[in-house]
PDB file of C-alpha atoms in Angstrom:
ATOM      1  CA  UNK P 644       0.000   0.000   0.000  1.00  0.00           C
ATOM      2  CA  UNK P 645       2.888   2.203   0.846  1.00  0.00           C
ATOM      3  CA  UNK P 646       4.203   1.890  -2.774  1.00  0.00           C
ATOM      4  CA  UNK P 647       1.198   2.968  -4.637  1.00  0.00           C
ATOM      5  CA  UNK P 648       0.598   5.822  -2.189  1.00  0.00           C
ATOM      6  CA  UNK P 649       3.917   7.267  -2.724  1.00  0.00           C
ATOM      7  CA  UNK P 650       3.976   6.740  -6.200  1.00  0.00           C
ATOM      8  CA  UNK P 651       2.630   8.579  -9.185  1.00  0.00           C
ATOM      9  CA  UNK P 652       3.964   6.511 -12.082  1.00  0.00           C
ATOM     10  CA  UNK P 653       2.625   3.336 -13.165  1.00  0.00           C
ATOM     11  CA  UNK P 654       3.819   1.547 -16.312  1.00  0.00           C
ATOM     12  CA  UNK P 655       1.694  -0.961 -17.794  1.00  0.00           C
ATOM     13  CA  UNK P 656       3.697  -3.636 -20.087  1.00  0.00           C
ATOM     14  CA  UNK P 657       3.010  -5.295 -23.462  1.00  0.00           C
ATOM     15  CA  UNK P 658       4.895  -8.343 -24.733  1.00  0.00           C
ATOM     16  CA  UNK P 659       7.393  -7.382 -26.937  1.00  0.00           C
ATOM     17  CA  UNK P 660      11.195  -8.320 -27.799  1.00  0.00           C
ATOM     18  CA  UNK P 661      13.102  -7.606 -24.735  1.00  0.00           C
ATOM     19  CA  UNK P 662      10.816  -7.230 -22.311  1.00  0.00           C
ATOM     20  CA  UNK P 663      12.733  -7.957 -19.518  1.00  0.00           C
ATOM     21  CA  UNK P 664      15.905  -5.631 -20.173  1.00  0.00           C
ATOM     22  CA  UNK P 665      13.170  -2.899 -20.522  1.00  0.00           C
ATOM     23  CA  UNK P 666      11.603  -3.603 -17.074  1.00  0.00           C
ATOM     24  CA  UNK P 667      14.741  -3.311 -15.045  1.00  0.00           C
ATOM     25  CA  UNK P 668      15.691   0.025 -17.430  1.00  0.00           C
ATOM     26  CA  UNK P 669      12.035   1.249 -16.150  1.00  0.00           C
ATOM     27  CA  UNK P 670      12.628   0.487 -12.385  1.00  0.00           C
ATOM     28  CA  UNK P 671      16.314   1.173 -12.530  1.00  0.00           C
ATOM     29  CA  UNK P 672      15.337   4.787 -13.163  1.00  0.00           C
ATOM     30  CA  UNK P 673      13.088   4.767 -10.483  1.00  0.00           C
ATOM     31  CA  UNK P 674       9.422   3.652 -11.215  1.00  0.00           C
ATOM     32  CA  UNK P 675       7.889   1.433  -8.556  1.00  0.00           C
ATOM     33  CA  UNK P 676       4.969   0.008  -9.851  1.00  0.00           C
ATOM     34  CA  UNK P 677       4.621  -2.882 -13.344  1.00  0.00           C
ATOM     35  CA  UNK P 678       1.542  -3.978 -14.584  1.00  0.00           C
ATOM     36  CA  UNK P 679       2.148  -6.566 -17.033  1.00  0.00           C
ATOM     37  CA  UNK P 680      -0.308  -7.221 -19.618  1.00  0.00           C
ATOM     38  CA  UNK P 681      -0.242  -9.954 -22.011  1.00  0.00           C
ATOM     39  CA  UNK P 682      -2.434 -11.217 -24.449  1.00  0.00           C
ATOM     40  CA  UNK P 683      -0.752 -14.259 -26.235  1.00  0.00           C
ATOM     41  CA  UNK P 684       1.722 -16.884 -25.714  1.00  0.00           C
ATOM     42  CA  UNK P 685       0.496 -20.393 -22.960  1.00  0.00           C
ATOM     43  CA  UNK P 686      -0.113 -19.933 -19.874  1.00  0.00           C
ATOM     44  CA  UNK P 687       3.182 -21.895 -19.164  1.00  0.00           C
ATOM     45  CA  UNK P 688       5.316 -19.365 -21.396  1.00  0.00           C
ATOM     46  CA  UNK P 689       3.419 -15.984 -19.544  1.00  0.00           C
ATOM     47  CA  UNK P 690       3.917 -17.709 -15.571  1.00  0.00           C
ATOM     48  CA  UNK P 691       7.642 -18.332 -16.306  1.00  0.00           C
ATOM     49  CA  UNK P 692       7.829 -14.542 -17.823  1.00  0.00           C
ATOM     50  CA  UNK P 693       5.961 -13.295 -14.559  1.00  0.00           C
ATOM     51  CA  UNK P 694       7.859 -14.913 -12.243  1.00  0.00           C
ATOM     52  CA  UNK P 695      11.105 -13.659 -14.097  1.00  0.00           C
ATOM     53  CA  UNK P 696       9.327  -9.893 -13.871  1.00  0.00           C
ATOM     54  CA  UNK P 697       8.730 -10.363 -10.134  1.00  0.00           C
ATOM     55  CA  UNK P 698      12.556 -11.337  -9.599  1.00  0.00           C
ATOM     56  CA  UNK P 699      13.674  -8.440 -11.030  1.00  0.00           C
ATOM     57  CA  UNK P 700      11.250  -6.152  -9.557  1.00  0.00           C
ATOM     58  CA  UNK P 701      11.918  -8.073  -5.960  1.00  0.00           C
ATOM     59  CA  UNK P 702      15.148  -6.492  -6.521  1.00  0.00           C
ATOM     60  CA  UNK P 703      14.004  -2.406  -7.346  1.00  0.00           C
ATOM     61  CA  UNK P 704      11.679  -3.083  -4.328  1.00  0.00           C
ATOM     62  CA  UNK P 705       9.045  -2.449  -7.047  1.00  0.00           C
ATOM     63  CA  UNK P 706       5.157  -4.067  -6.941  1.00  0.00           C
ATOM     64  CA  UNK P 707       4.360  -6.288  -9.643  1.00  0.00           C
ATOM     65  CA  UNK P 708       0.483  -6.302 -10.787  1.00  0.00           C
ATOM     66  CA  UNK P 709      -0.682  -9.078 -13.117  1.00  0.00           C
ATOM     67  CA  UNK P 710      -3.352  -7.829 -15.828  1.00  0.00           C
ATOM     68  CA  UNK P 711      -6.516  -9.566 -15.475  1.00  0.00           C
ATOM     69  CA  UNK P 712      -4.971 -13.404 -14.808  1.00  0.00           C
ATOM     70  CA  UNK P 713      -5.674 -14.075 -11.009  1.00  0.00           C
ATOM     71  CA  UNK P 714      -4.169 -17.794 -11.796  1.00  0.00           C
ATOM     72  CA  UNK P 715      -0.921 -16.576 -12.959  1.00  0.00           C
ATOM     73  CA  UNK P 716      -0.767 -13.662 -10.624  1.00  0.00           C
ATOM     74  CA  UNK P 717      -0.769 -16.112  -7.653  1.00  0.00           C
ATOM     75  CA  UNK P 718       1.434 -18.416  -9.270  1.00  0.00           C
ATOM     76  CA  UNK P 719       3.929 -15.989  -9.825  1.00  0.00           C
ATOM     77  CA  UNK P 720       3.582 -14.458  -6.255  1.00  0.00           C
ATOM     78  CA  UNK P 721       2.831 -10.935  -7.672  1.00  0.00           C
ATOM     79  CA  UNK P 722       2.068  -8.448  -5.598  1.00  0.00           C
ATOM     80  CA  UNK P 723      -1.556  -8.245  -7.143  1.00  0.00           C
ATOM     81  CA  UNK P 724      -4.122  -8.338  -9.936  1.00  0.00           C
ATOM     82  CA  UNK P 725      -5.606  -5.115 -12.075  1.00  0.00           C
ATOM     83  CA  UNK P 726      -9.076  -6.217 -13.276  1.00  0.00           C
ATOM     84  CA  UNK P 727     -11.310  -4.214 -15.936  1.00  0.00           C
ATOM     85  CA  UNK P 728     -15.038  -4.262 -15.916  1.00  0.00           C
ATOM     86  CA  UNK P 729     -15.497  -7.461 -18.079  1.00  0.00           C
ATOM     87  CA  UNK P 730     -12.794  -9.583 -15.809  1.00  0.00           C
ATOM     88  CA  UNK P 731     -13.699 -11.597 -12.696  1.00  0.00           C
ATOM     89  CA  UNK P 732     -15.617  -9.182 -10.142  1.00  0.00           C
ATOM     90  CA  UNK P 733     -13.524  -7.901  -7.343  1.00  0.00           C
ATOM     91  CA  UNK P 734     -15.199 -10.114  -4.355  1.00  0.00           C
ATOM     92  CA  UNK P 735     -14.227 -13.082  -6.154  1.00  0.00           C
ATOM     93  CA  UNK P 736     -10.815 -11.729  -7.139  1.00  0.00           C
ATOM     94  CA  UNK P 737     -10.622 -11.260  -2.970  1.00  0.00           C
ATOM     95  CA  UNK P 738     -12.053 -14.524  -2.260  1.00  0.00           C
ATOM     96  CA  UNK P 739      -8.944 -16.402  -4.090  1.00  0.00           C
ATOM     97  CA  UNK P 740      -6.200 -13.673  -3.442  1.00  0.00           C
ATOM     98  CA  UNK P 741      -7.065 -12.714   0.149  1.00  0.00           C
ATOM     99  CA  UNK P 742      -6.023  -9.384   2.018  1.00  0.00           C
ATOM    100  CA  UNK P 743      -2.544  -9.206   1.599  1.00  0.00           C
ATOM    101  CA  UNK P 744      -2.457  -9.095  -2.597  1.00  0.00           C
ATOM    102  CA  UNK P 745      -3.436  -5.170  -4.335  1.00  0.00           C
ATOM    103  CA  UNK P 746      -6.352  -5.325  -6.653  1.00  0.00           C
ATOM    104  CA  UNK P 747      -6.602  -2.755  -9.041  1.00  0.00           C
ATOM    105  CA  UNK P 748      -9.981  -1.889 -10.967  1.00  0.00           C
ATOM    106  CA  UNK P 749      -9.961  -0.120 -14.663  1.00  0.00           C
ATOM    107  CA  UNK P 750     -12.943   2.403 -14.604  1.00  0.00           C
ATOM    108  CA  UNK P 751     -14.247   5.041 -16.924  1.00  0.00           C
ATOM    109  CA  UNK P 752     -17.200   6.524 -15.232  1.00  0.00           C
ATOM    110  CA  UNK P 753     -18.769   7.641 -11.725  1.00  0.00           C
ATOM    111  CA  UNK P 754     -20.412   4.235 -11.504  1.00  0.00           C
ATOM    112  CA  UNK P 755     -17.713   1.998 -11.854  1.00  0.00           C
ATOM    113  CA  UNK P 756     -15.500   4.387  -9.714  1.00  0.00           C
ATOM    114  CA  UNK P 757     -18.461   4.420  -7.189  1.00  0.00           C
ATOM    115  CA  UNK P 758     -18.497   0.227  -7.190  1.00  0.00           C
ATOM    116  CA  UNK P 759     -14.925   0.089  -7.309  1.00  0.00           C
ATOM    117  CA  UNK P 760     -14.685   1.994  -4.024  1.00  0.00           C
ATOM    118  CA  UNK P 761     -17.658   0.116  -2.535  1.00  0.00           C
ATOM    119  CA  UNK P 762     -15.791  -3.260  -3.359  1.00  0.00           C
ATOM    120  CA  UNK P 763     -12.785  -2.233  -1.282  1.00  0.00           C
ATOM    121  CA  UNK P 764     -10.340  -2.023  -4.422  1.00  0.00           C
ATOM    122  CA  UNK P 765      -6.598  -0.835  -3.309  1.00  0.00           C
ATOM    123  CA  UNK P 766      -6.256   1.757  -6.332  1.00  0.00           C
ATOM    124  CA  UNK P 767      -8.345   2.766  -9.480  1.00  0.00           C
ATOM    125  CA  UNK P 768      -6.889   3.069 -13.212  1.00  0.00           C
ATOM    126  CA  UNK P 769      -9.019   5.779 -14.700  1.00  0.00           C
ATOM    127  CA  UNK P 770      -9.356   6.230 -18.423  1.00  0.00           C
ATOM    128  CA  UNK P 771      -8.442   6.017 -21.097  1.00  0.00           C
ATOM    129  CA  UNK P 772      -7.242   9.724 -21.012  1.00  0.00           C
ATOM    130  CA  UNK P 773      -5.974   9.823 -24.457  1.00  0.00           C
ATOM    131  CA  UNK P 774      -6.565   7.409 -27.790  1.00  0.00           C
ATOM    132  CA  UNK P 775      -4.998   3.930 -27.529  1.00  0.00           C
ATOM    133  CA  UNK P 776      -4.737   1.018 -29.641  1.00  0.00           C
ATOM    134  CA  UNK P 777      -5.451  -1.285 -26.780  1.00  0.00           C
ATOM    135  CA  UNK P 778      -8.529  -0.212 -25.776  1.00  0.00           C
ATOM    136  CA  UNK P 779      -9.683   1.150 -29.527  1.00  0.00           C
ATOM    137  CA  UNK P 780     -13.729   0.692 -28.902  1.00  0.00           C
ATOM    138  CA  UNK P 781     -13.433   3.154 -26.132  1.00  0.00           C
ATOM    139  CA  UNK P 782     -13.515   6.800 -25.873  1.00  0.00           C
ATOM    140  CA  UNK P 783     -10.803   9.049 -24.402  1.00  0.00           C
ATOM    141  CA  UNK P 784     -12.331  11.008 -21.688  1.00  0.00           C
ATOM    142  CA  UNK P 785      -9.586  13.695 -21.588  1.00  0.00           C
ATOM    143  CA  UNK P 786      -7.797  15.606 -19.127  1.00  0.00           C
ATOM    144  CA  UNK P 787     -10.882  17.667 -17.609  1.00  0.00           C
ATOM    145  CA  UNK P 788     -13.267  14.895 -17.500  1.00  0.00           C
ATOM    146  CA  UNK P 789      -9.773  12.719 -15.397  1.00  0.00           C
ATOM    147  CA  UNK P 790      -9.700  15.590 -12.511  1.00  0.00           C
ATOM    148  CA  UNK P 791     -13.786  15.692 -12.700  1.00  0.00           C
ATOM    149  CA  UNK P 792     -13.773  12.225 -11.982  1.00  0.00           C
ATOM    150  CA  UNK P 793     -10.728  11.564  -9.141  1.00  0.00           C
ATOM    151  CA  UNK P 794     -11.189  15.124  -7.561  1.00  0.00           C
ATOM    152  CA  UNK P 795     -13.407  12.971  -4.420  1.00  0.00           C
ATOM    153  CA  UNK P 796     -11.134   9.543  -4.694  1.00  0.00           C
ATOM    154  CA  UNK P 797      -9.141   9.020  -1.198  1.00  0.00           C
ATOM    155  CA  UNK P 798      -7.039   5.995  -2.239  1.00  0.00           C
ATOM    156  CA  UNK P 799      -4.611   6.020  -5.027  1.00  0.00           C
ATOM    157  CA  UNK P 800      -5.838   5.981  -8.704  1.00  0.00           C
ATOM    158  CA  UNK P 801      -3.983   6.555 -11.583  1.00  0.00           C
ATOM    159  CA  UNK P 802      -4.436   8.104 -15.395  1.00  0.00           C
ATOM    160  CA  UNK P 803      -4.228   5.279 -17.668  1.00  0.00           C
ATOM    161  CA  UNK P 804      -4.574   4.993 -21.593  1.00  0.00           C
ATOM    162  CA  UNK P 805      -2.874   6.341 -24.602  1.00  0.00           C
ATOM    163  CA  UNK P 806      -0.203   7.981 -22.594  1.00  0.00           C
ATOM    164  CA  UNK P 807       3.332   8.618 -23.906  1.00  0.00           C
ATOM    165  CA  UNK P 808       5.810  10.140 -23.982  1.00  0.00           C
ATOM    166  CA  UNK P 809       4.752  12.676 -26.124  1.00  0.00           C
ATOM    167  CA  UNK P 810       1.362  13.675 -24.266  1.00  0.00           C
ATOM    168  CA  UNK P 811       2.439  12.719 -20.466  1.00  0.00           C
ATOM    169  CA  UNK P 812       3.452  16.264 -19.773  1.00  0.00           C
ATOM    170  CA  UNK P 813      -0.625  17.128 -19.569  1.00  0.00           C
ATOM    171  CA  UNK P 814      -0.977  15.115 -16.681  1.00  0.00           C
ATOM    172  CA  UNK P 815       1.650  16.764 -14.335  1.00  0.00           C
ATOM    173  CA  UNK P 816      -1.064  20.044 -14.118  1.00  0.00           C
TER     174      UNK P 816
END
């Protein structure tokens, strides 16, 4: 909990060619917090690339946060689970991870921020802010809408969603 209060940065990961050299360049400059996504690949080939993500982050002191998979996130002993509106429901997610594990909800709205917080989530990922080709079907809700939204959130929640390195510089205001 400490980590994602203190924290402002959160880097979500995609599979790509070295992945694992560009983890430890991430946290090596100082980042805290990986959320690793993936969306091919076995479920054999993504635990042992988890569990070789949580080494490295064991040693930044960083939190690793599995992307939707509760299975692999407790097989890898991540530090916890991100979940978007059409994964398993946040009781359940509890029910198998316990207390001691960070769940994360995605949310784009009032209502899922509202359930979210109901639900006892750790943090919230709000957006997308800006266009992304991950989440194409939905609609950026901008920087003004962001603040609108989070301006009554008391645990931590970060912008997520089409941000770069070229637009990042919006959020710091």
């Amino acid at each position: 909990q400490r980590i994602l209060k203190e924290n402002d940065l959160y880097v979500i990961t995609d599979q790509k060619e070295n992945l694992l050299e560009t983890i430890e360049a991430i946290l090596s400059v100082g980042v805290k917090i990986i959320q690793h996504r993936f969306k091919k690949g076995t479920d054999k080939e993504n635990l042992q690339e988890a569990i070789q993500i949580k080494k490295i982050c064991n040693t930044y002191n960083a939190l690793l946060i599995i992307n939707d998979r509760v299975d692999i996130a407790l097989a890898a002993n991540a530090d916890g689970i991100h979940l978007g509106q059409d994964d398993l429901d946040l009781k359940n997610a509890r029910k198998l991870l316990g207390f001691s594990k960070i769940i994360g909800i995605s949310a784009n709205n009032e209502i899922d921020i509202s359930n979210a917080l109901k639900e006892g989530c750790n943090y919230i990922g709000i957006g997308p802010v800006f266009k992304t080709k991950t989440k194409r079907e939905k609609k950026p809700l901008g920087i003004d809408k962001i603040k609108t939204l989070t301006k009554n959130i008391n645990i931590p929640w970060f912008a997520i969603g089409g941000i770069t390195t070229n637009n990042i510089t919006y959020l710091k205001s």
